[in-house]
XYZ file of C-alpha atoms in Angstrom:
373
model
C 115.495 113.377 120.729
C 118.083 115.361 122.834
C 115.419 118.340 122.928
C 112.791 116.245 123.801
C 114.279 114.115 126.319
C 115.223 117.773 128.004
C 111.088 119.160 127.872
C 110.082 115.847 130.050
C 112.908 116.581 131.705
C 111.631 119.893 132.730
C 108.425 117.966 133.789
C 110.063 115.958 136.682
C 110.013 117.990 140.420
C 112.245 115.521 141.752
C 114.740 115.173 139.351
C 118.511 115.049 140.759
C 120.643 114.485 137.799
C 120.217 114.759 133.999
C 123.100 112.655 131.817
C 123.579 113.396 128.203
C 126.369 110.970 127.041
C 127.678 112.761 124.061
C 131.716 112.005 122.141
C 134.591 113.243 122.562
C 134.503 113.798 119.372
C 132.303 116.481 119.664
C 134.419 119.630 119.331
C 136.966 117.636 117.174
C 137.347 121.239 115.407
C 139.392 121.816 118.115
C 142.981 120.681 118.532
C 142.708 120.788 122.623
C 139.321 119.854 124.267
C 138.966 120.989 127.678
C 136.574 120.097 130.212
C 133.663 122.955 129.400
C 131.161 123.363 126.790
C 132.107 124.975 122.917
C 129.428 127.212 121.524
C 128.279 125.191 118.001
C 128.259 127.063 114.554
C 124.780 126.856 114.354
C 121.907 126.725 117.514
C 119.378 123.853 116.895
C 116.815 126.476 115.863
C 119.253 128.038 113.143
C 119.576 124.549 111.710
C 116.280 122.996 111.902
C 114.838 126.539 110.291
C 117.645 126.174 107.841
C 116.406 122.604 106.835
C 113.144 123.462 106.699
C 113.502 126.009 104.027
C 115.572 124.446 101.705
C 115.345 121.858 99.099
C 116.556 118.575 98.934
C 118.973 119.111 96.149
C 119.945 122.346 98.329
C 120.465 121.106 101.494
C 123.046 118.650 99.538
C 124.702 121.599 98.751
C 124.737 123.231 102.078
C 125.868 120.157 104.334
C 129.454 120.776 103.579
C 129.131 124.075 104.781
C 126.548 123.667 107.382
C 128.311 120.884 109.302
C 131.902 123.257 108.522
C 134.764 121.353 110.045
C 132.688 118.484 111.757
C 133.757 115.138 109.680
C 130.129 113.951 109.513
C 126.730 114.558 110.743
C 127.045 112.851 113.760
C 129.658 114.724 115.239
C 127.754 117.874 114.057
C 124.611 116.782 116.067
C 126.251 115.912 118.889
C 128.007 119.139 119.307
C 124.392 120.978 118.516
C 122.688 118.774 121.276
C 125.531 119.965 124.431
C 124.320 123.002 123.143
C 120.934 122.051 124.204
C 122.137 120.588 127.131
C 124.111 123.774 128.476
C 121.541 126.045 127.731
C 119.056 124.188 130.030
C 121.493 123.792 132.682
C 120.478 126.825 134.464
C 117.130 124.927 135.284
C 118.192 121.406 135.365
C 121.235 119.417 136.961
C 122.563 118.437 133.749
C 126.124 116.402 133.344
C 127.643 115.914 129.762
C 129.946 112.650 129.640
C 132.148 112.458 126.847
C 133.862 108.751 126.191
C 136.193 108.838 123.252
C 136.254 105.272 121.409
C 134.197 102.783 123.081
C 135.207 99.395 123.193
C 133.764 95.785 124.357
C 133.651 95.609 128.119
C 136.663 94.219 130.469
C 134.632 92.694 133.039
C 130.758 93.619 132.795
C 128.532 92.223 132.539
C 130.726 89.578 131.351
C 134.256 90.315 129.575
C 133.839 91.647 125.779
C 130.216 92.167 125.720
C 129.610 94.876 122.978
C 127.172 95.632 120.500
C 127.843 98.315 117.749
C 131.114 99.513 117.531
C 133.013 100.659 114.314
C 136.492 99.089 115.297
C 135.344 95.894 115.632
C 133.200 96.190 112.709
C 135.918 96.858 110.541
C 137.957 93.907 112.667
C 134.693 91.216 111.997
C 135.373 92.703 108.540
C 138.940 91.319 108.490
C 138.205 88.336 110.185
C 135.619 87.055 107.505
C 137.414 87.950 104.712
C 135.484 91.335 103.386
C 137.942 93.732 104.173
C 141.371 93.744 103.000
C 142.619 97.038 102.610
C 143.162 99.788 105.424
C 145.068 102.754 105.491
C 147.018 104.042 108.927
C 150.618 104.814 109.923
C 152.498 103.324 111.893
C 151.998 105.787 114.602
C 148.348 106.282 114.197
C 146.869 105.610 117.846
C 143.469 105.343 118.768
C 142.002 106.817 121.841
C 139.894 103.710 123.586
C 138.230 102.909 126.631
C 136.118 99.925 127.767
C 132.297 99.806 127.953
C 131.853 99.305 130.980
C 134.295 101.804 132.901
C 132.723 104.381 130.476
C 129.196 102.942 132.159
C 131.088 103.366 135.923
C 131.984 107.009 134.708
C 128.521 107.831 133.934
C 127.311 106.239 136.879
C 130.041 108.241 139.523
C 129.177 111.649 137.358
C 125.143 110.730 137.633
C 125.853 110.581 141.655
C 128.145 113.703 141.783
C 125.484 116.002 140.057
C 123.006 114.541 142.617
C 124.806 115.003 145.963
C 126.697 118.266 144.738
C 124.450 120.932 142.571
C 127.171 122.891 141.594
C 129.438 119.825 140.564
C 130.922 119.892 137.328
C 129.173 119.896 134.254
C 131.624 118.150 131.945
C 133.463 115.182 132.052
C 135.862 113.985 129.331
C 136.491 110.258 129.438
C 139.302 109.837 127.331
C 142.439 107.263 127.371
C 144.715 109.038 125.563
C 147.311 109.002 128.361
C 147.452 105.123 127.735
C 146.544 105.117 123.791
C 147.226 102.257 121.853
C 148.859 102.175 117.825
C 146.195 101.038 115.848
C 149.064 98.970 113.422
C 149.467 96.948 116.507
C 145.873 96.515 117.426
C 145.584 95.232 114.291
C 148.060 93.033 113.649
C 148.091 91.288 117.487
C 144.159 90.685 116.975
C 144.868 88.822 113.236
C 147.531 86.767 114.664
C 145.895 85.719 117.454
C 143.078 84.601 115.574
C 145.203 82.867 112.887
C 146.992 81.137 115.468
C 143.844 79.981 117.481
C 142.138 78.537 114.374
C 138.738 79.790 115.553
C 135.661 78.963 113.744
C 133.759 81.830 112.153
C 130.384 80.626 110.508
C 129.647 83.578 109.059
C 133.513 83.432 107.284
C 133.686 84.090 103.704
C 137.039 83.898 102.231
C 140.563 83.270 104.269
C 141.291 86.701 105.953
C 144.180 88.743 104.904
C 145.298 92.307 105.798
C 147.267 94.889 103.956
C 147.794 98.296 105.632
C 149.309 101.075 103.282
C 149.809 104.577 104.153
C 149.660 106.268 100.771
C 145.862 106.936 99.474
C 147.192 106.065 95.780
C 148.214 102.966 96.989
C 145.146 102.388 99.137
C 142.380 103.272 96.396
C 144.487 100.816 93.514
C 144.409 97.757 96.218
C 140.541 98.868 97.400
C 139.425 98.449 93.919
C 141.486 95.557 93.010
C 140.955 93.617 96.007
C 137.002 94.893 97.019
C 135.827 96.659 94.128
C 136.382 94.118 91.757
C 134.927 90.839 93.687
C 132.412 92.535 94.617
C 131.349 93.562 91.188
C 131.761 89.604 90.569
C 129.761 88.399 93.848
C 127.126 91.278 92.904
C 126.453 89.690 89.333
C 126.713 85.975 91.161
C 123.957 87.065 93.425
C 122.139 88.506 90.617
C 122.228 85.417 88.713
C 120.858 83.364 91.369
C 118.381 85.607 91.736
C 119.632 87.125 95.654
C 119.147 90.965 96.448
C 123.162 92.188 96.031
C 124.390 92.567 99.090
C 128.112 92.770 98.607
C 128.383 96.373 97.141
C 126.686 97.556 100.013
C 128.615 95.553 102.575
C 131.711 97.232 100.880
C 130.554 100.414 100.925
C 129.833 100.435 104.871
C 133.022 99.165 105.396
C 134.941 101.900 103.315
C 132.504 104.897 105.435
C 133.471 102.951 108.790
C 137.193 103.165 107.601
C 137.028 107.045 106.494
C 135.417 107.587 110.046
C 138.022 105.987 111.937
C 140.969 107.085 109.880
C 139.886 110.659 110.549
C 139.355 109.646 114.252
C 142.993 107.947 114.020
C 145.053 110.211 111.707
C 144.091 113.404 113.893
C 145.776 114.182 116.924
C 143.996 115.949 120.285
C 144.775 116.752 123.809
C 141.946 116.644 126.211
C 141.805 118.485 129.732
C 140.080 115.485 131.810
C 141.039 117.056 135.821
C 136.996 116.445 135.987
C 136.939 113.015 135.163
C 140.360 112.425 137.408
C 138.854 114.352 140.476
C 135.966 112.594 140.182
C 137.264 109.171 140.646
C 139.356 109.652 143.547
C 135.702 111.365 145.224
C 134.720 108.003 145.357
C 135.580 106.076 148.553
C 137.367 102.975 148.481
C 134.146 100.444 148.423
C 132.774 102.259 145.242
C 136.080 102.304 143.617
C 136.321 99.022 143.529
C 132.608 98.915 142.158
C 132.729 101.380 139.575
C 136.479 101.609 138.879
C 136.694 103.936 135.828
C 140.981 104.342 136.095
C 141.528 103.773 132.094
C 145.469 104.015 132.884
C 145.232 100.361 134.872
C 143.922 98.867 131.810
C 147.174 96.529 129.958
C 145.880 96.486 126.257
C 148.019 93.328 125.365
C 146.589 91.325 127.636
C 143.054 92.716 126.885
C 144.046 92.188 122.912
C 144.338 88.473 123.819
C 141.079 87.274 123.517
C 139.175 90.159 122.037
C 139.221 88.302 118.287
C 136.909 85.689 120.356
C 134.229 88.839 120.684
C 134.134 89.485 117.409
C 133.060 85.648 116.803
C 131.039 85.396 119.374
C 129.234 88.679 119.290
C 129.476 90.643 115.962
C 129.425 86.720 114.092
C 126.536 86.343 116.298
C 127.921 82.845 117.203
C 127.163 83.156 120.868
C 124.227 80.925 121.082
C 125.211 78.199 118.565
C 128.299 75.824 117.971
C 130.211 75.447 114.845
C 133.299 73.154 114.942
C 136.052 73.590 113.599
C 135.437 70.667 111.670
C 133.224 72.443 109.584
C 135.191 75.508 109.383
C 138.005 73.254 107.775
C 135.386 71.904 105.288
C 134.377 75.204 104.178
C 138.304 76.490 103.580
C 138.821 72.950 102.064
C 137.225 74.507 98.749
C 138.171 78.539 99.563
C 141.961 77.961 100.535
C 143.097 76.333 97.431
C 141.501 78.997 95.275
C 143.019 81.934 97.698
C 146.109 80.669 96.969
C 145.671 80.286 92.867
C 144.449 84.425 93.390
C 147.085 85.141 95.138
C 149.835 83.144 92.815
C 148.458 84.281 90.047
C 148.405 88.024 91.215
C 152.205 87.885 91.848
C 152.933 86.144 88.538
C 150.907 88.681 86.803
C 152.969 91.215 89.023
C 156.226 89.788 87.903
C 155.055 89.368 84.024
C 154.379 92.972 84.101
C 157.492 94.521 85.634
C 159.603 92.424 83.502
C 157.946 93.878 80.641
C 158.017 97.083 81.991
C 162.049 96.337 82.562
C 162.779 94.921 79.385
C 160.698 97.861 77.399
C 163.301 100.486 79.253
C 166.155 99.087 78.681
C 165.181 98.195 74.809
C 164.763 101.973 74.892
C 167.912 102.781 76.664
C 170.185 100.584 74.480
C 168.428 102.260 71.447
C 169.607 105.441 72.858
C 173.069 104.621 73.345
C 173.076 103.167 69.771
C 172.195 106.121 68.212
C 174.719 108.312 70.404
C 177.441 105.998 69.396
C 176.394 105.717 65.661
């Protein structure tokens, strides 16, 4: 795509600016990301000729070390297509933008627009009552911006390359000078849904949340609490004769969460003087119009209301009304059961650890019999 886009490129006599919008992700092999461009381990021609000469079974065995210290393909690609970018920059006035995690919009074009996002995926996951189980610290942060400042910084770096050839070629658009702790992110989005008693149509069971930071922990409670219903709502769907859906929804869910958490758990430091220099370029008019300043952004206050986006655009409830009425009548049958799981999960617990106590100390008073005897 990347190489293509660059040939037509090549094509235009006029052209004044050539934006790839890549991650800042990209180099994530890297503990500190500056504002320039990494050489890849492999050129696009290594690994396309690579590909092409292996077998499937092969290149299976060759990801792992093809893609080296990139988390997924992805981030390998992208990193292989600035490649492409910077080599064709001698030619073309090329600009590489790199936003870290996107999130729905603050203002445009209307407040918490988004479309495809794996936070709020894994949030609409929550919020439905899918997912159950994550895994971060309590000092995990995530690196976000908004949609549309990222759109504002593309926008201000399209117009730099254009009035100044030798601008720049790299901007990182990062917020990690205002980050936020994903624990909290969580946890203020949850309540705030809780306590507005929105309706979700597409809601399947009453939400809950459990964060635990060890990955024994986590993989116990992932296959108790996804693995196992969704075994049962896979044979469900099977018996009323419905393609089984469940397994896969789970498994999405679990790749989103091993994406993020490596996103999360890792820390970087990004150079972003470009991206700074760039905004106070603009004159007072277009700062106002394309304000990109991530640092004037209050995350609380945009937390507020951002559970309503995930209702009204991931639920895809945005065109069509559902009451709270019949949100009510739907938990009137799920509630009760929740709560005879959940009761009967803790009395299980309980029955368990007091056989577990009473077997030790039967064993312990055995042993001081037979030291006294």
């Amino acid at each position: 795509g990347t190489k293509t886009m660059i040939q037509l490129a090549e094509l235009m006599k006029q052209l004044q600016s050539f934006v790839y919008v890549s991650t800042a992700y990209s180099n994530c092999d890297r503990k500190h990301i500056a504002e320039k461009f990494y050489d890849p381990v492999f050129s696009d021609e290594e690994t396309i000729t690579l590909l092409q000469h292996s077998e499937r079974h092969e290149r299976a065995l060759l990801l792992p070390h093809i893609i080296d210290r990139k988390p997924n393909t992805y981030i390998f690609t992208k990193a292989i297509a600035e490649d492409l970018v910077r080599k064709s920059g001698k030619h073309l006035p090329v600009v590489v933008v790199r936003p870290s995690v996107v999130m729905p919009t603050l203002a445009e074009p209307f407040p918490y627009y988004t479309n495809n996002n794996t936070v709020m995926r894994i949030e609409q996951g929550i919020f439905i009552g899918l997912l159950r189980v994550t895994s971060f610290a309590d000092d995990n942060k995530v690196d976000m911006i908004t949609g549309d400042m990222t759109v504002n910084c593309i926008l201000a770096a399209t117009w730099k390359t254009a009035v100044t050839p030798d601008a720049a070629q790299v901007y990182n658009y990062v917020g990690y000078e205002n980050p936020v702790l994903i624990k909290e992110f969580m946890n203020v989005n949850l309540d705030n849904f809780r306590e507005s008693k929105e309706s979700f149509g597409e809601a399947l069971w009453v939400p809950h949340h459990i964060n635990v930071q060890n990955n024994f922990c986590m993989f116990v409670l992932y296959f108790f609490l996804h693995l196992v219903p969704g075994l049962f709502f896979s044979m469900v769907e099977r018996y009323l004769n419905k393609k089984p859906m469940i397994m896969k929804i789970y498994r999405n869910f679990f790749l989103l969460h091993k994406t993020l958490r490596y996103i999360i758990t890792n820390n970087w430091t990004f150079t972003n003087d470009n991206t700074k220099s760039l905004l106070f370029q603009l004159n007072t008019r277009d700062r106002e119009l394309f304000d990109f300043n991530i640092a004037s952004i209050h995350w609380m206050n945009y937390f507020s209301v951002l559970y309503r986006c995930v209702n009204k655009v991931k639920c895809n409830n945005n065109n069509k009304d559902y009451p709270k009425e019949l949100y009510r009548r739907k938990m009137r049958y799920i509630e009760p059961v929740d709560k005879a799981i959940i009761w009967t999960f803790r009395f299980v617990l309980v029955y368990l650890s007091c056989k577990i106590l009473c077997a030790v100390l039967h064993v312990v008073i055995l042993h001081v019999i037979w030291y006294v005897w």
